[in-house]
């Protein structure tokens, strides 16, 4: 037990190395830009002031969003997704997968679940011992189930999911702005120093042609441009990819493995249209979009889909396992306010013409919905 505990502590400590590296690079870039470039190199005071103002604005937003991405804890499934104690004991004692699935089917009747495994079974995490909500996955690095998990990012030493995905997007955006601003404003001095260094090397002249302050700033200015340009290229590709994911309302996991619904797998199952997809991550109020404050829609447990649309006033949920071909009607508690907003009737316009779904989904005035789910054979 002790060696395992020590090993885990070492792994947690080593996981902070990428974050420390980024922090050191950012601190050095601040010194190189403010001190070596603005104070020692740029001769014009007006130019210094303008550069310093825009630099600090981008720097503050970058650090703020990076901090929020790192220290926002991933959201986990609530207690309602845990099996009751008696059912949990029965599940652990059962050796047949069919019997285990029957227990999960009964426990899932009162839960808003629309996705399943590839075999049509209830998604259950044996490690966390919870029924996985839609878009929830287990992160082996964090050793927990994360709501709407996107990926585990070593550069923030955190799992990117429902609770901090907006912060992660803003972190990429502001880091790109930060690097682009540095590269653009340093470029003319980079060319000046680079040309001078090549001319001096060609002439083999030991005499300094610039003041001592400029000579001292040469290394920082030259290296600052290279670092900023390198990060610009890497961040731009990642940022563009995640903007595409936001527009499609997909996570990185869903982009590689399409979610499975009752009607089968569908990579666009959670897509509601470009505007609504953006609102899912950034919220309804555009004035908060550029601020690293949480404004994402929903509660992380339920998500509107273009395949399933539920009446917020629903009173019952019908479960129809294939093995018994019987319908068990179970009364469920009213949806929460966030669920009502997510599963509102406005999503009916996004439904797909599915003949199977049309047979089971009632008009808006109906008090019940029917979800046909297949048990594992």
Short mmCIF file of N, CA and C in Angstrom, two decimals, residues 22 33 48 68 100 103 121 127 151 249 343:
data_model
loop_
_atom_site.label_atom_id
_atom_site.label_comp_id
_atom_site.label_asym_id
_atom_site.label_seq_id
_atom_site.Cartn_x
_atom_site.Cartn_y
_atom_site.Cartn_z
N UNK A 22 5.22 26.09 -18.60
CA UNK A 22 4.47 27.17 -19.23
C UNK A 22 4.55 28.43 -18.38
N UNK A 33 9.61 41.22 -22.79
CA UNK A 33 8.85 42.21 -23.55
C UNK A 33 8.82 43.57 -22.83
N UNK A 48 6.08 53.00 -26.54
CA UNK A 48 6.20 52.19 -25.33
C UNK A 48 4.86 52.09 -24.60
N UNK A 68 -8.19 29.71 -14.57
CA UNK A 68 -9.51 29.10 -14.42
C UNK A 68 -9.54 27.70 -15.01
N UNK A 100 -26.61 -8.47 -14.55
CA UNK A 100 -26.11 -7.15 -14.19
C UNK A 100 -26.81 -6.06 -15.00
N UNK A 103 -30.26 -5.22 -13.69
CA UNK A 103 -30.21 -4.32 -12.53
C UNK A 103 -30.00 -2.88 -12.99
N UNK A 121 -26.05 -1.49 -24.33
CA UNK A 121 -26.19 -1.65 -22.88
C UNK A 121 -26.13 -0.29 -22.17
N UNK A 127 -15.33 1.45 -12.08
CA UNK A 127 -14.33 2.11 -11.23
C UNK A 127 -14.98 3.10 -10.27
N UNK A 151 -11.19 15.95 -23.04
CA UNK A 151 -9.89 15.27 -23.02
C UNK A 151 -9.17 15.67 -21.74
N UNK A 249 -20.93 21.02 -31.90
CA UNK A 249 -21.38 20.56 -30.58
C UNK A 249 -20.91 19.12 -30.32
N UNK A 343 -34.28 20.80 -22.17
CA UNK A 343 -35.15 19.88 -22.88
C UNK A 343 -36.48 20.52 -23.23
#
